[in-house]
């Protein structure tokens, strides 16, 4: 029998076995909960949630409330959660019960080794303890001026494509912003440049990291098999299966892993040699010298060397953080920055107001520091950049309404009861204020549903309205103690503390347990996004640099068939911007915008 036959027969047998077991199982423990009907015998409702699922996700919450029973793959039933109290229990109070799924942890371990997204329990806690200080405000402050040249270079690359007479040109900004985000994270995380902003330079690592998400998404349907394969087959047999399997995406993924692994080992060895004084950094103008040891990897290596034996991470764990951080910080940030420019292009009044605020801040900083030259060239220091009210409101509101990651899963590790802030109606009409959940149940946390919850954000929850983050006089609203004050690790995320009714996303003392204001975009608790301050800083730096020099508009010129490009964002777990038919193919990720140099009247008068 051919390897393909063996594989497909094995997969079919596994699917049938799972289906038969599920069908013959006693009534599902979630049977009393309401939710949508199964829409596909194999995929349940999953394809509706994860493929272009914005409206489907929001309608689920609207119709069934904060806890919904959904049909998952292979006949399984899962719980879809957006209730704030339930999410607080899941990510903060009882996070040891609600852990990452085996599929997530084992899949990540195969790809990234022993990094933060591949570990659980004490090992994960130990890694967070080492890494949290690396992302401190002090380190972000130091990093910002060092990475400003990336935004400047990105600006030069885009500007060089524009007509000097001020007329507009359509540019697909996605590949440029993606290259910029890659350069940001590689320099900041590794203190290493792969020359991502130089289009003439081919680089295997860059190609590999860019191929990682698409290859993994193509293998989505194989992911449920990962725990079984990892438990039952040794590394030798897993590699043999990879060799045999006639699945292109699997071979691509293997290549990606090999390239990432060999590159990061080489950079790691060089960095370790410099940290331990066995090797000299590059010359005075070189990146290593310019970084002054402020990159995340160098800080981590120094902290590790000086830590006690019990706290020290192994080389495998340190190595595992490199690709993890780059992967976690690349696609998400690219998506968020693209979204901001798309919004600015769609709302010229917002763009003008934002540009005026930035000009004012740069001029005033230049004046107080006797900096001469065009205001556009002024790089703002961290504290000023982070405190610009309108910029902050635009970034915050974009991340709230359009969270780059919309859904995350957890497995319940022991029988438990999940309390709800707002009771839901059961199948028999009873109101439930808590749900009994048996061990082994999978939960889907809807970050999207949480960020659009009308109960907490108001009737206009799904509207993009930056003013909600501003006072009547245009200052930043006061946020709760834990929302943006360096709280990094779940402590202090109690949703009932230090909130006021005027804080966006807060009602009768209840808020979502997110690390970033009251939103769930970066999650909360011990597994919250460790890089959220870096992401916020990068987004603000790129936006201020680019809109100081360039004006962005939606495409308006019809193609040869008279069709104008309309950008549409598909919510597929991650957000994918495409151009709708007939001007586009509705599939290829792209953000074509019309760009021109800034003119004197591109400011508020
Ligand atoms: C707008 C950009 C970003 C968004 C929306 C985002 C969102 C998230 C979310 C929702 C999680 C939780 C994932 C889970 O529990 O499964 C997470 C985890 C993580 N993020 Fe981010 N992230 C962003 C940028 C970054 C950046 C720039 C970095 C690195 C510099 C980063 C590094 C990480 C890491 C290492 C984790 C795993 C944390 C852990 O498990 O302890 N992220 N991120």
XYZ file of C-alpha atoms and ligand atoms in Angstrom:
648
model
C 0.000 0.000 0.000
C 1.331 3.505 -0.856
C 2.269 5.854 2.013
C -0.609 8.149 0.932
C -3.094 5.279 1.232
C -1.733 4.308 4.671
C -2.008 7.893 5.876
C -5.468 8.605 4.516
C -6.844 5.255 5.768
C -5.340 5.982 9.208
C -6.856 9.488 9.278
C -10.256 8.210 8.158
C -10.225 5.444 10.776
C -9.364 8.030 13.459
C -12.190 10.350 12.364
C -14.728 7.488 12.315
C -13.577 6.239 15.718
C -13.915 9.743 17.208
C -17.350 10.239 15.650
C -18.639 6.845 16.806
C -17.324 7.428 20.336
C -18.982 10.841 20.462
C -22.283 9.588 19.059
C -22.392 6.654 21.468
C -21.402 8.787 24.481
C -24.053 9.579 27.100
C -25.687 12.995 26.739
C -23.164 15.831 26.439
C -22.573 17.630 29.753
C -23.173 20.876 27.889
C -26.574 19.645 26.629
C -28.491 22.083 28.837
C -26.869 25.125 27.212
C -28.142 26.922 24.156
C -26.183 27.451 20.954
C -26.419 27.295 17.169
C -27.407 24.086 15.342
C -24.647 21.929 13.880
C -24.020 23.176 10.342
C -21.650 20.503 9.028
C -21.305 16.829 10.042
C -17.506 17.078 10.409
C -16.799 20.760 11.056
C -19.812 21.512 13.266
C -19.925 25.336 13.481
C -16.134 25.746 13.370
C -15.976 26.858 9.735
C -18.481 29.623 10.536
C -16.439 30.790 13.531
C -13.015 30.667 11.933
C -13.627 31.535 8.258
C -14.715 35.107 7.610
C -16.489 34.865 10.961
C -16.892 38.464 12.177
C -20.674 38.637 11.949
C -21.192 35.031 12.986
C -19.121 35.541 16.142
C -20.879 38.761 17.101
C -24.325 37.294 16.393
C -23.585 34.325 18.672
C -22.958 36.683 21.586
C -25.952 38.845 20.713
C -28.312 35.871 20.549
C -27.066 33.541 23.302
C -25.071 35.780 25.668
C -21.683 35.286 27.337
C -21.569 31.453 27.262
C -22.667 29.524 24.182
C -22.543 25.817 23.328
C -20.965 25.305 19.911
C -20.292 22.260 17.754
C -16.599 21.766 17.130
C -14.661 19.399 14.856
C -15.430 15.668 14.846
C -18.729 15.964 16.724
C -17.236 17.542 19.880
C -19.129 20.207 21.816
C -17.314 23.209 23.243
C -18.111 26.313 25.230
C -17.744 29.728 23.627
C -17.102 32.365 26.302
C -17.228 36.171 26.254
C -18.707 36.854 29.727
C -16.334 39.109 31.786
C -16.577 37.246 35.098
C -16.129 33.887 33.370
C -13.055 35.210 31.528
C -11.655 36.542 34.793
C -11.940 33.047 36.281
C -10.378 31.445 33.206
C -7.362 33.695 32.720
C -6.694 34.952 36.256
C -8.405 33.393 39.251
C -8.315 29.742 38.213
C -5.810 29.850 35.398
C -4.250 26.590 36.647
C -7.537 24.801 35.816
C -8.015 26.385 32.399
C -4.771 25.715 30.572
C -3.697 25.828 26.936
C -4.895 22.856 24.889
C -2.539 19.896 24.307
C -2.787 20.596 20.589
C -1.527 24.168 21.083
C 1.295 23.312 23.465
C 2.550 20.245 21.595
C 2.229 21.894 18.184
C 4.190 24.924 19.383
C 6.829 22.741 20.995
C 7.417 21.004 17.672
C 7.839 24.354 15.941
C 9.442 26.654 18.529
C 11.060 24.369 21.087
C 10.714 25.268 24.758
C 9.549 28.906 24.477
C 6.783 30.651 26.425
C 4.003 29.449 24.153
C 5.046 25.797 24.478
C 5.234 25.431 28.255
C 2.774 25.064 31.125
C 2.684 25.313 34.922
C 5.861 25.911 36.889
C 8.112 25.909 33.833
C 6.012 28.626 32.217
C 5.932 30.661 35.451
C 9.701 30.461 35.736
C 10.131 31.664 32.155
C 7.716 34.572 32.727
C 9.619 35.540 35.866
C 12.781 35.830 33.819
C 11.164 37.566 30.840
C 8.683 40.039 32.401
C 11.396 42.542 33.438
C 12.872 42.360 29.941
C 9.680 44.052 28.658
C 9.665 46.709 31.397
C 8.878 50.362 30.702
C 12.511 51.258 31.363
C 13.700 48.854 28.670
C 11.048 50.103 26.222
C 12.231 53.677 26.828
C 15.796 52.651 26.011
C 14.773 50.698 22.926
C 12.606 53.357 21.289
C 15.325 55.724 20.008
C 17.441 52.759 18.911
C 14.711 51.419 16.655
C 13.533 54.811 15.289
C 15.744 54.351 12.159
C 13.517 51.415 11.129
C 10.447 53.651 10.902
C 12.530 56.294 9.095
C 13.767 53.731 6.573
C 10.237 52.418 6.027
C 9.131 55.985 5.363
C 11.986 56.546 2.884
C 11.175 53.296 1.055
C 7.507 54.269 0.651
C 8.212 57.903 -0.187
C 10.729 56.961 -2.850
C 7.881 55.361 -4.810
C 5.735 58.513 -4.810
C 5.659 61.226 -7.485
C 7.577 64.350 -6.380
C 4.812 66.648 -7.727
C 2.523 65.601 -4.867
C 0.171 63.476 -6.970
C -1.048 60.173 -5.554
C 0.048 56.628 -6.315
C -1.526 53.340 -5.306
C 0.773 51.132 -3.206
C -0.024 47.838 -1.543
C 1.262 48.800 1.903
C 0.904 45.308 3.410
C 4.266 43.851 2.281
C 6.046 47.052 3.351
C 4.455 47.198 6.777
C 5.089 43.492 7.157
C 8.787 43.939 6.298
C 8.933 46.853 8.746
C 7.325 44.805 11.537
C 9.770 41.971 10.895
C 12.734 44.309 11.052
C 11.376 45.844 14.276
C 10.952 42.543 16.040
C 14.210 41.024 14.752
C 16.272 44.045 15.793
C 14.496 44.501 19.112
C 14.352 40.837 20.010
C 17.648 39.599 18.613
C 19.674 42.755 18.076
C 20.099 41.363 14.583
C 19.034 42.713 11.185
C 18.080 40.429 8.310
C 17.716 43.478 6.062
C 13.961 42.985 5.772
C 13.499 46.527 4.443
C 15.913 45.985 1.595
C 13.807 44.442 -1.200
C 16.898 43.380 -3.127
C 18.072 41.151 -0.263
C 16.842 37.583 -0.169
C 17.022 35.937 3.195
C 16.089 32.380 4.089
C 15.113 33.213 7.671
C 12.800 36.028 6.602
C 11.153 33.804 4.033
C 10.792 31.052 6.612
C 9.160 33.245 9.267
C 6.804 34.730 6.653
C 5.817 31.235 5.504
C 5.198 29.966 9.027
C 1.649 31.254 9.598
C 0.354 30.394 6.082
C 1.835 26.864 6.280
C 0.362 26.277 9.744
C -3.061 27.565 8.651
C -3.046 25.152 5.701
C -2.496 22.321 8.169
C -5.326 23.445 10.462
C -7.343 20.266 9.957
C -4.319 18.130 10.935
C -3.775 19.971 14.229
C -6.176 17.842 16.313
C -3.960 14.827 15.506
C -0.796 16.405 16.965
C -1.164 15.206 20.592
C -1.882 11.651 19.388
C 1.091 11.659 16.997
C 3.476 13.168 19.564
C 2.424 10.674 22.242
C 2.473 7.586 20.017
C 5.425 8.158 17.665
C 9.087 8.812 18.368
C 10.936 11.683 16.659
C 12.372 9.169 14.172
C 8.919 7.995 13.057
C 7.505 11.506 13.015
C 10.268 12.555 10.632
C 9.649 9.480 8.477
C 5.942 10.339 8.257
C 6.888 13.898 7.227
C 9.113 12.455 4.495
C 6.416 10.128 3.205
C 3.388 12.336 3.512
C 2.617 13.840 0.114
C 1.418 17.052 1.762
C 3.208 20.136 0.453
C 2.324 22.349 3.453
C 3.855 19.749 5.816
C 7.102 19.719 3.871
C 7.133 23.541 3.808
C 6.594 23.638 7.541
C 9.452 21.241 8.114
C 11.735 23.397 5.984
C 10.615 26.520 7.873
C 11.392 24.861 11.212
C 14.841 23.742 10.055
C 15.764 27.227 8.805
C 14.458 28.960 11.948
C 16.240 26.474 14.154
C 19.659 26.702 12.489
C 19.524 30.529 12.197
C 18.485 31.109 15.789
C 21.150 28.677 17.053
C 23.812 30.644 15.192
C 22.595 34.063 16.479
C 22.214 32.662 19.978
C 25.775 31.303 20.004
C 27.163 34.664 18.776
C 25.158 36.595 21.373
C 26.202 34.295 24.170
C 29.832 34.674 23.173
C 29.498 38.501 23.301
C 27.604 38.441 26.628
C 30.236 36.175 28.159
C 33.044 38.352 26.791
C 34.386 35.597 24.506
C 33.783 37.656 21.375
C 33.821 41.327 20.346
C 30.708 43.133 19.074
C 30.842 44.459 15.498
C 32.452 47.821 14.646
C 31.284 51.231 15.972
C 28.606 51.758 13.273
C 27.342 48.173 13.422
C 23.957 47.157 14.766
C 25.328 45.265 17.781
C 27.242 48.376 18.866
C 24.205 50.612 18.214
C 21.909 48.351 20.250
C 24.255 48.707 23.249
C 23.035 45.378 24.579
C 19.459 46.726 24.872
C 17.873 44.057 22.694
C 15.568 41.574 24.393
C 17.896 38.598 23.885
C 20.947 40.355 25.379
C 18.964 41.589 28.389
C 17.593 38.091 28.875
C 21.037 36.474 28.628
C 22.488 38.887 31.190
C 19.540 38.367 33.553
C 19.899 34.627 33.190
C 23.609 34.636 33.916
C 23.107 36.625 37.112
C 20.083 34.686 38.363
C 20.089 31.924 40.966
C 20.361 28.265 39.932
C 16.665 27.585 40.549
C 15.545 30.505 38.409
C 18.039 30.016 35.594
C 16.692 28.884 32.207
C 18.437 26.245 30.141
C 19.991 27.078 26.778
C 17.116 25.200 25.105
C 14.596 27.424 26.904
C 16.488 30.617 26.012
C 16.735 29.493 22.409
C 13.031 28.656 22.388
C 12.171 32.277 23.276
C 13.834 33.672 20.163
C 11.539 32.280 17.479
C 8.577 32.468 19.851
C 8.945 36.212 20.360
C 9.525 36.877 16.686
C 6.542 34.790 15.624
C 4.243 36.201 18.332
C 5.215 39.790 17.612
C 5.239 39.794 13.837
C 1.884 38.956 12.185
C -0.182 40.432 15.028
C 1.562 43.802 14.900
C 1.565 43.900 11.086
C -2.173 43.311 11.089
C -2.788 46.035 13.692
C -0.650 48.631 11.885
C -2.300 47.864 8.528
C -5.687 48.249 10.176
C -4.768 51.697 11.522
C -3.681 52.951 8.087
C -6.831 51.547 6.521
C -8.907 53.406 9.125
C -6.951 56.631 8.614
C -7.471 56.300 4.858
C -11.216 55.711 5.376
C -11.586 58.660 7.786
C -9.735 61.738 6.472
C -10.929 63.903 9.379
C -9.273 61.507 11.855
C -6.082 61.509 9.818
C -5.939 65.329 9.746
C -6.537 65.619 13.483
C -3.906 62.986 14.256
C -1.322 64.577 11.967
C -1.956 67.966 13.568
C -1.456 66.525 17.053
C 1.820 64.912 15.969
C 3.097 68.111 14.300
C 2.303 70.075 17.416
C 4.128 67.569 19.643
C 7.188 67.375 17.394
C 7.441 71.156 17.029
C 7.108 71.696 20.726
C 9.715 69.009 21.532
C 12.109 70.435 18.935
C 11.672 73.938 20.391
C 12.248 72.891 23.980
C 15.351 70.880 23.018
C 16.748 73.389 20.504
C 16.506 70.839 17.688
C 16.832 72.434 14.274
C 15.550 71.028 10.974
C 12.148 69.977 9.636
C 9.596 69.035 12.305
C 8.820 65.827 10.387
C 12.299 64.461 11.183
C 11.952 64.840 14.947
C 11.824 61.516 16.807
C 9.654 61.745 19.923
C 10.922 60.145 23.147
C 8.917 57.319 24.740
C 7.005 59.317 27.359
C 5.801 61.966 24.922
C 4.920 59.416 22.232
C 2.913 57.315 24.650
C 1.028 60.248 26.118
C -0.323 61.866 22.933
C -4.078 61.706 23.661
C -5.512 61.373 20.172
C -2.840 58.944 18.955
C -3.452 56.857 22.055
C -7.210 56.903 21.473
C -6.813 55.878 17.810
C -4.483 52.971 18.652
C -6.574 51.828 21.609
C -9.877 51.942 19.740
C -8.403 50.090 16.756
C -7.057 47.330 18.985
C -10.406 47.095 20.780
C -12.725 46.924 17.774
C -10.349 44.860 15.633
C -8.304 42.541 17.887
C -5.697 40.896 15.621
C -6.277 37.562 17.419
C -9.992 37.050 17.908
C -10.329 33.567 19.436
C -8.188 31.482 21.829
C -8.760 28.000 23.282
C -8.318 26.494 26.732
C -8.855 22.991 28.153
C -10.525 22.483 31.549
C -8.195 20.249 33.606
C -10.649 19.326 36.382
C -14.411 19.432 36.982
C -15.324 22.967 37.931
C -18.052 25.591 38.041
C -17.714 28.746 35.965
C -19.598 31.804 37.302
C -21.179 34.312 34.932
C -21.567 38.085 35.294
C -24.746 38.087 33.228
C -26.921 34.960 33.590
C -27.779 33.063 30.406
C -30.964 31.220 29.497
C -30.732 27.410 29.422
C -32.468 25.151 26.879
C -35.420 24.797 29.252
C -35.684 28.526 29.892
C -34.035 28.510 33.326
C -31.617 31.418 34.034
C -28.091 30.156 34.821
C -25.583 32.280 36.714
C -22.920 29.542 36.756
C -22.108 26.554 34.536
C -20.814 23.167 35.662
C -17.993 22.174 33.320
C -16.469 18.701 33.309
C -12.744 18.006 32.998
C -11.586 17.762 29.407
C -14.021 20.365 28.016
C -12.521 22.790 25.536
C -13.414 26.464 25.860
C -13.104 29.105 23.181
C -12.421 32.546 24.621
C -13.870 35.180 22.328
C -11.636 38.233 22.599
C -13.708 39.718 19.802
C -16.999 39.070 21.606
C -15.567 40.557 24.813
C -14.341 43.721 23.100
C -17.777 44.206 21.488
C -19.865 43.449 24.574
C -22.619 46.096 24.684
C -23.236 45.432 28.366
C -19.788 46.815 29.272
C -18.859 49.037 26.333
C -22.305 50.503 25.660
C -24.731 50.270 22.745
C -22.079 51.632 20.370
C -19.625 48.840 21.318
C -19.010 47.789 17.696
C -18.536 51.350 16.487
C -14.974 52.658 16.029
C -15.119 55.796 18.183
C -11.742 56.983 19.555
C -13.505 59.719 21.549
C -14.553 57.099 24.096
C -10.922 57.212 25.336
C -10.910 61.024 25.641
C -12.437 63.480 28.081
C -14.674 66.300 26.851
C -11.580 68.537 26.710
C -9.611 66.053 24.604
C -7.366 64.595 27.341
C -6.884 60.881 27.941
C -9.523 59.369 30.231
C -8.152 57.997 33.484
C -7.778 54.266 33.195
C -8.003 51.833 36.063
C -4.884 51.107 38.119
C -4.132 47.774 36.517
C -4.876 48.665 32.932
C -1.739 50.412 31.845
C 0.566 50.796 34.746
C 3.093 48.085 34.283
C 0.930 45.293 35.697
C 2.136 42.378 33.714
C 1.291 39.114 35.206
C -2.265 38.670 36.274
C -1.933 39.990 39.808
C -4.165 43.008 40.204
C -6.419 41.888 37.394
C -9.333 41.545 39.749
C -12.164 43.035 37.700
C -13.811 44.613 40.707
C -10.950 46.893 41.794
C -10.003 50.482 41.061
C -12.379 51.080 38.220
C -14.776 53.943 37.797
C -17.992 54.056 35.841
C -16.402 56.609 33.502
C -13.654 54.205 32.440
C -14.476 52.745 29.020
C -15.437 49.076 29.272
C -16.428 49.273 32.948
C -19.897 48.801 34.407
C -21.015 48.514 38.012
C -17.477 47.703 39.083
C -17.050 44.972 36.463
C -14.385 45.028 33.758
C -12.646 42.537 31.535
C -9.401 41.212 33.027
C -7.195 42.444 30.165
C -3.699 43.888 30.614
C -4.462 46.707 28.183
C -7.297 48.858 29.563
C -10.467 46.816 29.882
C -10.073 45.037 26.583
C -9.071 41.439 25.932
C -6.910 42.075 22.845
C -3.691 41.140 24.692
C -5.480 38.787 27.106
C -4.852 39.033 30.863
C -3.487 36.871 33.655
C -0.297 34.834 33.670
C -0.393 34.169 29.927
C -1.192 37.696 28.789
C 0.812 39.069 25.888
C 4.267 39.796 27.230
C 5.032 42.153 24.340
C 2.015 44.472 24.508
C 4.019 47.536 25.475
C 6.458 46.848 22.678
C 3.578 46.425 20.205
C 1.964 49.681 21.342
C 5.268 51.535 21.090
C 6.042 50.157 17.623
C 2.571 50.989 16.317
C 2.773 54.555 17.600
C 6.275 55.083 16.234
C 5.387 53.803 12.761
C 2.155 55.807 12.592
C 3.754 59.097 13.725
C 6.670 58.699 11.335
C 4.632 57.794 8.253
C 1.748 60.208 8.590
C 4.082 63.127 9.225
C 5.273 62.708 5.624
C 2.515 60.925 3.710
C -1.229 61.146 3.252
C -3.277 57.948 2.884
C -6.568 57.504 1.000
C -8.706 54.575 -0.068
C -8.272 53.555 -3.718
C -10.639 55.572 -5.899
C -9.408 55.113 -9.458
C -11.376 52.477 -11.424
C -9.440 49.704 -13.196
C -9.794 49.034 -16.951
C -13.176 47.390 -16.278
C -14.443 50.354 -14.293
C -14.150 48.618 -10.885
C -12.707 50.345 -7.828
C -10.821 48.282 -5.252
C -12.693 47.764 -1.996
C -10.681 46.421 0.935
C -12.474 43.870 3.079
C -11.141 42.330 6.320
C -11.824 38.626 6.774
C -11.779 37.510 10.376
C -10.226 34.030 10.167
C -8.928 33.731 13.719
C -6.299 36.221 12.503
C -7.464 39.189 10.404
C -6.857 39.011 6.655
C -7.364 42.113 4.461
C -8.388 41.241 0.877
C -9.819 43.122 -2.109
C -13.410 42.184 -2.843
C -14.555 40.853 -6.199
C -14.662 42.025 -8.980
C -11.685 44.402 -8.578
C -9.804 41.842 -6.442
C -9.807 38.066 -5.927
C -11.286 38.123 -2.398
C -8.416 35.881 -1.249
C -4.947 37.440 -1.545
C -3.914 39.417 1.532
C -3.290 43.035 0.494
C -3.933 46.647 1.534
C -3.748 48.832 -1.586
C -4.000 52.484 -0.581
C -3.512 55.695 -2.472
C -0.484 57.555 -1.064
C 0.846 61.054 -1.689
C 3.194 63.504 -0.007
C 1.621 65.616 2.732
C 0.342 69.051 1.580
C -0.060 72.210 3.715
C -3.832 71.709 3.999
C -3.551 68.125 5.281
C -3.827 69.510 8.836
C -6.667 70.861 10.939
C -7.001 74.550 10.254
C -0.838 44.008 18.260
C 0.059 43.077 18.509
C -0.133 41.901 19.407
C -1.276 41.266 19.807
C -2.703 41.612 19.439
C -0.896 40.177 20.688
C -1.800 39.340 21.321
C -1.429 38.302 22.145
C -2.353 37.397 22.804
C -3.864 37.467 22.689
C -1.632 36.506 23.525
C -2.160 35.321 24.340
C -2.038 34.061 23.513
C -2.526 32.800 24.195
O -2.763 32.772 25.390
O -2.652 31.795 23.506
C -0.241 36.835 23.312
C 0.809 36.134 23.859
C 2.127 36.435 23.607
N 2.627 37.519 22.909
Fe 1.551 38.918 21.968
N 0.465 40.170 20.797
C 0.971 41.202 20.047
C 2.292 41.576 19.914
C 3.342 40.934 20.521
C 4.714 41.362 20.451
C 5.217 42.600 19.704
C 5.449 40.425 21.121
C 6.940 40.389 21.366
C 7.713 41.440 21.367
C 4.527 39.429 21.634
C 4.888 38.322 22.347
C 3.996 37.437 22.918
C 4.411 36.242 23.641
C 5.839 35.773 23.860
C 3.233 35.618 24.090
C 3.105 34.349 24.927
C 2.981 34.745 26.377
C 2.851 33.565 27.321
O 2.303 32.529 26.952
O 3.304 33.715 28.465
N 3.260 39.775 21.258
N -0.142 37.946 22.486
